[in-house]
Each structure stands twice: as structure tokens, then as C-alpha cells.
PDB file of C-alpha atoms in Angstrom:
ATOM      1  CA  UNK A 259       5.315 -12.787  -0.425  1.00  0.00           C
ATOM      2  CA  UNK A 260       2.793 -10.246  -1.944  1.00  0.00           C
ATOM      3  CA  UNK A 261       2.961  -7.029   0.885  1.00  0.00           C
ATOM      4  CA  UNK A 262       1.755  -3.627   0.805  1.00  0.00           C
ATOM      5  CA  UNK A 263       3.157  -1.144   2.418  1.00  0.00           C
ATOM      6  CA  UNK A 264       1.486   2.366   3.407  1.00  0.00           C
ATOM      7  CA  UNK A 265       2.811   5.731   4.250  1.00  0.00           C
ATOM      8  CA  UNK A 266       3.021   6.737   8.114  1.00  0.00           C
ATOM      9  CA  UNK A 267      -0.227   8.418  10.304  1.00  0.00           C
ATOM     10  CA  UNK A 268      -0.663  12.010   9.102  1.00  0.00           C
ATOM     11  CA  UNK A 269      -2.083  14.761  11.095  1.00  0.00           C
ATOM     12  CA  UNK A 270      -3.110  17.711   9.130  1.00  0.00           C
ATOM     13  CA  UNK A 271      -5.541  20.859   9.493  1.00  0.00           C
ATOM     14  CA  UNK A 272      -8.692  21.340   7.423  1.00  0.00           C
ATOM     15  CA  UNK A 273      -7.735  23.162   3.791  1.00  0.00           C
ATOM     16  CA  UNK A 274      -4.210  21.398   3.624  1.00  0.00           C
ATOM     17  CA  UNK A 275      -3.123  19.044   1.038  1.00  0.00           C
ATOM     18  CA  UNK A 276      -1.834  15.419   1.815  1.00  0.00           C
ATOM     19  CA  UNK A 277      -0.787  12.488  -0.530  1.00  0.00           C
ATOM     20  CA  UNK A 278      -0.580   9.409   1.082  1.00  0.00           C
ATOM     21  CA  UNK A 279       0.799   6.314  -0.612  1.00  0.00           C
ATOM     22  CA  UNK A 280       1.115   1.995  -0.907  1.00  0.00           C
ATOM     23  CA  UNK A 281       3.861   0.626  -2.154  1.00  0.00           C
ATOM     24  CA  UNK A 282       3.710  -3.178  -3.086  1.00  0.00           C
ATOM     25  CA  UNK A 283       5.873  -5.782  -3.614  1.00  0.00           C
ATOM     26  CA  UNK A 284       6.122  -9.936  -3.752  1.00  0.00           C
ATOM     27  CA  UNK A 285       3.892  -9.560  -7.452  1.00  0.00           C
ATOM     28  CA  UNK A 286       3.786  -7.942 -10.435  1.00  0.00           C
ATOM     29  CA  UNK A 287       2.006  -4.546  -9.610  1.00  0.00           C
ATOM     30  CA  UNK A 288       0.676  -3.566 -13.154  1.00  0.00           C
ATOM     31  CA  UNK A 289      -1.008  -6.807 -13.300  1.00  0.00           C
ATOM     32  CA  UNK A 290      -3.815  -6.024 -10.763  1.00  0.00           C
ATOM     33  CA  UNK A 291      -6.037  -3.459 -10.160  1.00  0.00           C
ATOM     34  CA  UNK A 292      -5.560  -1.604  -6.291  1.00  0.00           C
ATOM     35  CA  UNK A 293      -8.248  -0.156  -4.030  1.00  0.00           C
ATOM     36  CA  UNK A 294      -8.603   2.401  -1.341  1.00  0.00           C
ATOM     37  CA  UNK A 295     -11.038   1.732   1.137  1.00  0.00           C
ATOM     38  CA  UNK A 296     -11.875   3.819   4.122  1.00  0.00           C
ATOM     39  CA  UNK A 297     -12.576   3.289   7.703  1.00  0.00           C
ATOM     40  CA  UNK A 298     -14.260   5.431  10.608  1.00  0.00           C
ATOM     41  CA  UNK A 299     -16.096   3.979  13.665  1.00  0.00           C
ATOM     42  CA  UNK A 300     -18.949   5.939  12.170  1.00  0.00           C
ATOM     43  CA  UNK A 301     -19.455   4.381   9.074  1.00  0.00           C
ATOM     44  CA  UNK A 302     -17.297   1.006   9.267  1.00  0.00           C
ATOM     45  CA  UNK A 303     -15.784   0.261   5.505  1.00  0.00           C
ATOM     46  CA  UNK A 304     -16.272   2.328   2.927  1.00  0.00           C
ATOM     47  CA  UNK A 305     -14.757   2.061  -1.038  1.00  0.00           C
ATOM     48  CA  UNK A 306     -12.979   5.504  -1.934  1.00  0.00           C
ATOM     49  CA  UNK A 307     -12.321   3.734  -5.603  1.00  0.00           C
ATOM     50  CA  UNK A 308     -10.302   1.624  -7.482  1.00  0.00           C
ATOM     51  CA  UNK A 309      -6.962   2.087 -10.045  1.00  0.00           C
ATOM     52  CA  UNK A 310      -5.682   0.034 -13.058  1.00  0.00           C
ATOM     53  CA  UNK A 311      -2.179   0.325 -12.658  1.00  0.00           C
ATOM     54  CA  UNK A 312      -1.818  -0.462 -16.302  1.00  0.00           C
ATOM     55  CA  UNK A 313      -3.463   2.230 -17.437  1.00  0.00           C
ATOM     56  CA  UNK A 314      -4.043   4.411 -14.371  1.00  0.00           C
ATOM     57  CA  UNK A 315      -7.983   3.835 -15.281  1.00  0.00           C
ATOM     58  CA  UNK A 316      -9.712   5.076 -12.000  1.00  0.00           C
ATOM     59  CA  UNK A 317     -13.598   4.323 -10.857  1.00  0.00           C
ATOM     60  CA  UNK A 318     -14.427   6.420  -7.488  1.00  0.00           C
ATOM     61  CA  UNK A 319     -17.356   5.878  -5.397  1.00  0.00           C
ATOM     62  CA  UNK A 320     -19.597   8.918  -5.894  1.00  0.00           C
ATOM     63  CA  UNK A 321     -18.938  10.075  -2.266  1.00  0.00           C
ATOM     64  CA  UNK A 322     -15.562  10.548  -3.013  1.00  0.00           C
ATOM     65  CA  UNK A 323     -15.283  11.668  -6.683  1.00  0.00           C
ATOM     66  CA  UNK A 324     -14.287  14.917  -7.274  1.00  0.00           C
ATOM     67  CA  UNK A 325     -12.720  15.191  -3.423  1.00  0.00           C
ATOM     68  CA  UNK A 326      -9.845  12.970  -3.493  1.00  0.00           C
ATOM     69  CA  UNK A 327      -7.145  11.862  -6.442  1.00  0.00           C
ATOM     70  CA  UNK A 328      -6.010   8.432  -6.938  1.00  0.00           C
ATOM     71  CA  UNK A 329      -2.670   7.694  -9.041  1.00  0.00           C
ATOM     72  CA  UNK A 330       0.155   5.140  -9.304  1.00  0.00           C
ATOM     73  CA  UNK A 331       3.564   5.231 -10.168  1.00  0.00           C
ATOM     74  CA  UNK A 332       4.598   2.159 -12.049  1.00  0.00           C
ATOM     75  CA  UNK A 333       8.496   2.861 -11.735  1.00  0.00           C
ATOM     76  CA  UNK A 334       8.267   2.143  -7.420  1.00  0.00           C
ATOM     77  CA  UNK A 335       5.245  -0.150  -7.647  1.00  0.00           C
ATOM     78  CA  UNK A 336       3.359   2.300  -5.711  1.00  0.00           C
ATOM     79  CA  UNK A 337      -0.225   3.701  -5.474  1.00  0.00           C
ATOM     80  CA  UNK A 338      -1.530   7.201  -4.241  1.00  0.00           C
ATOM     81  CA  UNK A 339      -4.607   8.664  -2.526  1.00  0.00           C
ATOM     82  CA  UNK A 340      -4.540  12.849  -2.906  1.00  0.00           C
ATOM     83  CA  UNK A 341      -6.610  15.881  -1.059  1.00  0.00           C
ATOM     84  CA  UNK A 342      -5.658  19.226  -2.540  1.00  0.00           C
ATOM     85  CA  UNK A 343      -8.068  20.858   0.469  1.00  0.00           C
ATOM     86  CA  UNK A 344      -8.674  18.306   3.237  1.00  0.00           C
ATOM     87  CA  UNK A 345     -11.451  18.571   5.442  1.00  0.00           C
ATOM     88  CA  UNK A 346     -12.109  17.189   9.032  1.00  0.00           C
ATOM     89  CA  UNK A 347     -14.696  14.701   7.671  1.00  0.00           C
ATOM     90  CA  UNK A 348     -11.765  12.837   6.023  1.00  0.00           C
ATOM     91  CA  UNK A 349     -10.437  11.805   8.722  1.00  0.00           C
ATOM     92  CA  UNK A 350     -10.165   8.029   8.709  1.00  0.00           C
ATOM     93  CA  UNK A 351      -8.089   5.054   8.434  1.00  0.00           C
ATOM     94  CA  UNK A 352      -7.333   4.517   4.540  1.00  0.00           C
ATOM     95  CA  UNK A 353      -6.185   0.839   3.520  1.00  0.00           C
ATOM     96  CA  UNK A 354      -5.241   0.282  -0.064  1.00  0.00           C
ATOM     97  CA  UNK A 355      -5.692  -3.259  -0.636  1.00  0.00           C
ATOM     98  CA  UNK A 356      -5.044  -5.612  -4.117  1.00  0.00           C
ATOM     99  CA  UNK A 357      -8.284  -7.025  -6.264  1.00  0.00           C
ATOM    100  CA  UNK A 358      -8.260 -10.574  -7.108  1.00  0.00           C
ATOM    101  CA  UNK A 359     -10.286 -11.260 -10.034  1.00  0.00           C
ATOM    102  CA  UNK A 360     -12.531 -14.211 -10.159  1.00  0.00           C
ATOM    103  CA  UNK A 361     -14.255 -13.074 -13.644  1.00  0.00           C
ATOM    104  CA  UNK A 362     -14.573  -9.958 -15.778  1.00  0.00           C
ATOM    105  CA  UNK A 363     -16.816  -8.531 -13.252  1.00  0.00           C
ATOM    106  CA  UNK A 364     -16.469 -10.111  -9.721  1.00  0.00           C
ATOM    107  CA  UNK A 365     -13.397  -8.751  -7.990  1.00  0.00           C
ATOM    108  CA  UNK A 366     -12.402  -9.228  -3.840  1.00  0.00           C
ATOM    109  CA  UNK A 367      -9.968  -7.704  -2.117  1.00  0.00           C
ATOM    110  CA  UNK A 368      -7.338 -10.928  -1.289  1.00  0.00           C
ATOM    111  CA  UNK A 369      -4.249  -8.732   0.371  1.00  0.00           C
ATOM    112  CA  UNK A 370      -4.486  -5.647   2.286  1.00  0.00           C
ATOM    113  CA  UNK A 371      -2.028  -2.807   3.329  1.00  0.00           C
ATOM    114  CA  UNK A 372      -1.313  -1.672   7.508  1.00  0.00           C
ATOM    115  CA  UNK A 373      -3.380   1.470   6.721  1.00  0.00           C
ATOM    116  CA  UNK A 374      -2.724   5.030   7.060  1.00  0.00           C
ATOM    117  CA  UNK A 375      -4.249   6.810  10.039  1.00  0.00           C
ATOM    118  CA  UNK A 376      -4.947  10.226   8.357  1.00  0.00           C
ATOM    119  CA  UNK A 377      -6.534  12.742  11.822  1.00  0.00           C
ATOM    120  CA  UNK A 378      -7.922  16.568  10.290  1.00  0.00           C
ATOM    121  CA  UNK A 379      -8.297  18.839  12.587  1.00  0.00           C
ATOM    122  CA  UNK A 380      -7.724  22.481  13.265  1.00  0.00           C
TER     123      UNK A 380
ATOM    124  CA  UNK B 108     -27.322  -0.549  -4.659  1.00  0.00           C
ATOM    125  CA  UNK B 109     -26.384  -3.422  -2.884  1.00  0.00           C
ATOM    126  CA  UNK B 110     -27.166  -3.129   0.978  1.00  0.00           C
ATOM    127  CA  UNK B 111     -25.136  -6.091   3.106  1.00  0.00           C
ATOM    128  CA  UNK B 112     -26.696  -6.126   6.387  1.00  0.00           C
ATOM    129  CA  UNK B 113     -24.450  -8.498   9.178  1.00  0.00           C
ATOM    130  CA  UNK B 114     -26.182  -9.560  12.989  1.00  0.00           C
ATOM    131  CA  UNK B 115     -25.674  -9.575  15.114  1.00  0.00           C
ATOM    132  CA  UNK B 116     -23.654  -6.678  15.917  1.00  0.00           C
ATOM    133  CA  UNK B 117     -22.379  -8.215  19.051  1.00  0.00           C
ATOM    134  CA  UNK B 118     -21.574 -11.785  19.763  1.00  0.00           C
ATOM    135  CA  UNK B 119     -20.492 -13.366  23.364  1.00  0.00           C
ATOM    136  CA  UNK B 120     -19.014 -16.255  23.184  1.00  0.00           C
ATOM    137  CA  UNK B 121     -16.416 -18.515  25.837  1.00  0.00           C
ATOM    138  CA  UNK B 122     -13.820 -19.922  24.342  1.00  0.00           C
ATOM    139  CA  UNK B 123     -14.288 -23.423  22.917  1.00  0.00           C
ATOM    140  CA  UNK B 124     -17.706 -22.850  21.732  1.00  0.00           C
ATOM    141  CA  UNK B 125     -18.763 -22.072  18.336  1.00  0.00           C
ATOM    142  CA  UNK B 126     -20.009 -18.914  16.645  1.00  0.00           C
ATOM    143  CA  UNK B 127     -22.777 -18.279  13.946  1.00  0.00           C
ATOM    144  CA  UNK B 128     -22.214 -15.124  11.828  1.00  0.00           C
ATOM    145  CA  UNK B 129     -24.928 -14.509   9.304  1.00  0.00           C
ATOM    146  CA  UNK B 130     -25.358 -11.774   6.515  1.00  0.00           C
ATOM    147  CA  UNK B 131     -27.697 -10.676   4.181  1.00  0.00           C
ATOM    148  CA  UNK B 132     -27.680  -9.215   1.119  1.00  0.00           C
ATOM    149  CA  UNK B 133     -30.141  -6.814  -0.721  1.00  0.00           C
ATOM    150  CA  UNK B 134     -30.618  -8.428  -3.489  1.00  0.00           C
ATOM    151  CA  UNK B 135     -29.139 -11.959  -5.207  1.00  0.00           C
ATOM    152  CA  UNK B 136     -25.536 -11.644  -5.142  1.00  0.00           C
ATOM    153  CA  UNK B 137     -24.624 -15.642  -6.599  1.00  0.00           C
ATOM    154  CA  UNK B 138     -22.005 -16.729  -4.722  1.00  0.00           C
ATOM    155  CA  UNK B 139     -19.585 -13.755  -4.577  1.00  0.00           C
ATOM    156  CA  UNK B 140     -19.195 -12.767  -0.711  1.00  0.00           C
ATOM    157  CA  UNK B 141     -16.121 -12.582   1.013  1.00  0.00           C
ATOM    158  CA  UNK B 142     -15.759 -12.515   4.747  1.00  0.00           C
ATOM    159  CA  UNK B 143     -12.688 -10.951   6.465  1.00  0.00           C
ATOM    160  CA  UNK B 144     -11.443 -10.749   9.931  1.00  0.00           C
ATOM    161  CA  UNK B 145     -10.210  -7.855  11.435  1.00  0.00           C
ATOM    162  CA  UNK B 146      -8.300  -7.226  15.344  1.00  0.00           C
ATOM    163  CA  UNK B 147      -7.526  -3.392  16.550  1.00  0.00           C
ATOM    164  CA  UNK B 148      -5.089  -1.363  14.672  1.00  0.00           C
ATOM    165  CA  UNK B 149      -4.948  -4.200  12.347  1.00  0.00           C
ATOM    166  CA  UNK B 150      -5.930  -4.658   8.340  1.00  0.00           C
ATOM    167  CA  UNK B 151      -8.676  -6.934   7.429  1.00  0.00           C
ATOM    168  CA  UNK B 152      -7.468 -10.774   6.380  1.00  0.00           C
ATOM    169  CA  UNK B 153      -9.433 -12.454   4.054  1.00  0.00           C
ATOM    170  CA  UNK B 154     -10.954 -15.780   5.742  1.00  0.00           C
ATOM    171  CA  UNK B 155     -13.443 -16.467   2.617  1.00  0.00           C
ATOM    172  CA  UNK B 156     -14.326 -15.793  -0.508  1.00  0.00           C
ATOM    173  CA  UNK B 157     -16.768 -17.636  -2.657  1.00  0.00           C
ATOM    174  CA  UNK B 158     -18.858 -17.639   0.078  1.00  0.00           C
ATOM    175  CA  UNK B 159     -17.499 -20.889   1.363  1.00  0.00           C
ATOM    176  CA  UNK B 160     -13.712 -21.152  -0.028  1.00  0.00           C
ATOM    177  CA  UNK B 161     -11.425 -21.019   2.405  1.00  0.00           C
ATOM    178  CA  UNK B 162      -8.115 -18.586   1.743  1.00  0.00           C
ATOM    179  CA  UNK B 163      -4.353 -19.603   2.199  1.00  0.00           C
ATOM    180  CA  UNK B 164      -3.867 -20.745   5.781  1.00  0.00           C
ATOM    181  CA  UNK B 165      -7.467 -20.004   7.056  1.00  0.00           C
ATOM    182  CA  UNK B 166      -7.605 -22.763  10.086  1.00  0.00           C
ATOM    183  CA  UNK B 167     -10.686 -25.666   9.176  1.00  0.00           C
ATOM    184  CA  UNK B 168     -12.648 -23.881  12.298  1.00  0.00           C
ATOM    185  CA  UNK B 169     -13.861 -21.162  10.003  1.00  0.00           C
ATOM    186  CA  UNK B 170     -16.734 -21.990   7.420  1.00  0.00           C
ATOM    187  CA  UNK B 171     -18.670 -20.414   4.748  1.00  0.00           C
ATOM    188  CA  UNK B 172     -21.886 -20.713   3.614  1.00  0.00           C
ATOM    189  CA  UNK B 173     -24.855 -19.677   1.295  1.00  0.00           C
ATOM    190  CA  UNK B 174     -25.787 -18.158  -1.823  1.00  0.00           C
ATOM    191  CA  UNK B 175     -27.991 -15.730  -3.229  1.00  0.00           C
ATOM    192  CA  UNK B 176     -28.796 -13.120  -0.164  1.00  0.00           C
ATOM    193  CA  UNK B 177     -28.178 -15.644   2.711  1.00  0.00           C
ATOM    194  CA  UNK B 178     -24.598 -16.266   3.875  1.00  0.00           C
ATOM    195  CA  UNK B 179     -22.787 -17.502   7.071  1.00  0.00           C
ATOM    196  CA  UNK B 180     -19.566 -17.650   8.986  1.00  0.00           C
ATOM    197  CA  UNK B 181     -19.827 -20.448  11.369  1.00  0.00           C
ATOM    198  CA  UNK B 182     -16.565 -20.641  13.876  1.00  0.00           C
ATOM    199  CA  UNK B 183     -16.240 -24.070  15.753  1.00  0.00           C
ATOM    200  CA  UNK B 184     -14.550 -24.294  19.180  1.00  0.00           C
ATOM    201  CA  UNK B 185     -13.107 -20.339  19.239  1.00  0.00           C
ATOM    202  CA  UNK B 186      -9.598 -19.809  19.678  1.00  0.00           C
ATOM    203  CA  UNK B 187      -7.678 -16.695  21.884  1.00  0.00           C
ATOM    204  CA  UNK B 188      -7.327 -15.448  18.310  1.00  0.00           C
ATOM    205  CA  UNK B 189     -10.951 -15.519  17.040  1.00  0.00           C
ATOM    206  CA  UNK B 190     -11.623 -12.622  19.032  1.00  0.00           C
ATOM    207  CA  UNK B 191     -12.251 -10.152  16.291  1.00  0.00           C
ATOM    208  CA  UNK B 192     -14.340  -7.983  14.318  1.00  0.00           C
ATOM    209  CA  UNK B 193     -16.027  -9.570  11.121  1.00  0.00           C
ATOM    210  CA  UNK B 194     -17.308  -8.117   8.165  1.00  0.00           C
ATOM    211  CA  UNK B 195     -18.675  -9.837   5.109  1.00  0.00           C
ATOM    212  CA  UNK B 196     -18.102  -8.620   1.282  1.00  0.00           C
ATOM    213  CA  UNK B 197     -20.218  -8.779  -1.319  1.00  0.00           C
ATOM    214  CA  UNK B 198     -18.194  -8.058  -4.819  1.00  0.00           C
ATOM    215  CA  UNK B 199     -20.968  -9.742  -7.630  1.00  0.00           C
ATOM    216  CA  UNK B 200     -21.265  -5.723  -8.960  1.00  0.00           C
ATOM    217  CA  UNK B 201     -17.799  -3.475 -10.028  1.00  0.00           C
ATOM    218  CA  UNK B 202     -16.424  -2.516  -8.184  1.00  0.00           C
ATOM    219  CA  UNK B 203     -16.785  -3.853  -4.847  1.00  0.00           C
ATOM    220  CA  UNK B 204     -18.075  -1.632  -2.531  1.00  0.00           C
ATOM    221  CA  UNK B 205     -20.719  -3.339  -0.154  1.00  0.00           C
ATOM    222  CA  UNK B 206     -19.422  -4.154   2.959  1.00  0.00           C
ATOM    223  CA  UNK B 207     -21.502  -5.381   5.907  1.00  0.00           C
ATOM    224  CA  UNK B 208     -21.102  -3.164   9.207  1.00  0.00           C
ATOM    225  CA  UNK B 209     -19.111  -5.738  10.842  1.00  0.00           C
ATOM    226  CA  UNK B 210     -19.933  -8.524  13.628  1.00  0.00           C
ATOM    227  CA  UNK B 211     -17.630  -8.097  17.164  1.00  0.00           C
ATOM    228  CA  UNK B 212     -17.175 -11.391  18.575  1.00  0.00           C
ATOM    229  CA  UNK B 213     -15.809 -10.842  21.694  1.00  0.00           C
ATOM    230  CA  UNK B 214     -15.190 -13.303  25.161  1.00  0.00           C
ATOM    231  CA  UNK B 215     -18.025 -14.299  27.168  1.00  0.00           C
TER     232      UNK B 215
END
């Protein structure tokens, strides 16, 4: 059974780090690329980027690039989402969630993590 | 950029009816929409992808359908369970990032 399992809410003040993390089991995590996605009541769904556990190749959506870190650590079978200096517009619910391929280009998201509340605020 | 636009925002429906769930894309996106459901405090499940394949387990009440920038989740007779939020996917560009703000379907 393919599962992915996320790090506990956080609650954190604005200029604080945080690392939050998936760890996945029930498949073989190198084999398929991992998301985080983002959600607010604001602004619903929203891709942070994606990670090649193979080869820890990372694509970020341009809101996000530069702001947070994505890594994995193929020895636990787990992904990461990093803020060296949080702010309170991050707060959110983050889900990672697994890519199922259907060509070379045309990926959806087929198995989702419980999702990490993550609350900044001073 | 791909814009996936979802109405309405807010459905009302009584239980044992059906539901119509329609989103549009931007621009031609083939056949590669997804549509997930989604209760409180809960992660999204994938219903379909393909725009009309149904996933593992997905009950024959939910249906996909369309292509190109038309789609639709149709739900027949609505269970206690239906009673969700719905969003709709498109991943035809890498990666997938254009998700439709979401349909409520909530008890009439």
C-alpha cells in the first residue's frame, strides 16, 4: 500500500527556519518524482515544485523559487520542504504528493500525503 | 499559462440527486485533467484522470468527461460521502501546476 506520511503541524514566528518532511512507503521511492503543493483558503492549490528523487533534480514554481528548499533523502525514503527565514505569508497547508507519469511530459498527482499545517506568526 | 477555471463555486444538492461539475481550461489541454475530491482536514483523492478514467475504487457514480478546454464531473444519485470540495487538474504542461479553484458541493 503506497502511503505518505508528513511531519506534524508547526507553529513558528516570522524569520525562523523550519524543515518539514514526507516519508513514503508501499513503492519504490527513487522511481517517481514527488511534489509539494500548497493550500490556503486564499488561493486554493498551489504547486511549490517538484523533486526527482533519483537525482534530487528540482523544478519550483517561480513564486516559490528562491524562498523555499526542496530535498530528499534516499536512505529513509523521505522528501523535504525548507525555509531558512519564514514569513507569515507561508503559512499554509503543504501536501507532498507522488507523480504518476502517463508520458514524458504529462504527469498527475495519483497519491497524496495528510499534509502539514505550517501557522507563522509573531 | 494555463488558467483552469471550475463553476460553479457552490453546488446544492439533496441527496439522491445528481451533480454536474464543469471546468474549463485556457487553452487545449488533450485529454490530461484530473479531478480530485477533497473533505475538511483531509488530502485530495484522485477520482479521475484522463479526463474520464476512473482511479482504483472510485464508485461508478462519478464520471468524467471532455477534451480539449471542456471537461465534467457528473455525480449520479449523491451519497453522505459526496459531500466535498472538488477541484479539477490539468497536467498536459510540466509540471503540473493548474489547478481549478475548487467546486463545494454541499447538502441541499
Amino acid at each position: 500500500e503506497v502511503q505518505l506520511l508528513q511531519s506534524g503541524a508547526e507553529m513558528k514566528e516570522p524569520g525562523h527556519s523550519l524543515k518539514i518532511s514526507c516519508e513514503v512507503s508501499g513503492y519504490s521511492f527513487a522511481v517517481y518524482w514527488l511534489a509539494w503543493v500548497r493550500q490556503t483558503p486564499g488561493t486554493g492549490l498551489e504547486l511549490v515544485g517538484v523533486i526527482n528523487p533519483t537525482d534530487s533534480t528540482v523544478i519550483y514554481s517561480p513564486s516559490f523559487q528562491g524562498h523555499v528548499t526542496m530535498s530528499v533523502a534516499k536512505s529513509v525514503d523521505t522528501a523535504y520542504l525548507q525555509w531558512t527565514s519564514l514569513r507569515t505569508s507561508d503559512s499554509g497547508t503543504y501536501f507532498c504528493a507522488r507523480l504518476w507519469p502517463t508520458s514524458i511530459d504529462s504527469y498527475y498527482f495519483d497519491f497524496w500525503g495528510q499534509g502539514t499545517l505550517v501557522t507563522v506568526s509573531s | 499559462e494555463v488558467v483552469m477555471t471550475q463553476s460553479p463555486d457552490t453546488l446544492s444538492v439533496s441527496p439522491g440527486e445528481g451533480a454536474t461539475l464543469s471546468c474549463r481550461a485556457s487553452q487545449n489541454v488533450r485529454s490530461n485533467v484530473a479531478w480530485y475530491q477533497q473533505k475538511p482536514g483531509q488530502a485530495p483523492r484522485l477520482l479521475i484522470y484522463g479526463a474520464s478514467v476512473r482511479a482504483t475504487n472510485v464508485p461508478v457514480r462519478f464520471r468524467g468527461s471532455g477534451s480539449g478546454t471542456e471537461f465534467t464531473l457528473a455525480i449520479t444519485s449523491l451519497q453522505p460521502a459526496d459531500f466535498a470540495v472538488y477541484f479539477c487538474l490539468q497536467y498536459n504542461t510540466w509540471p503540473p501546476r493548474a489547478f481549478g479553484q475548487g467546486t463545494k458541493v454541499e447538502v441541499k
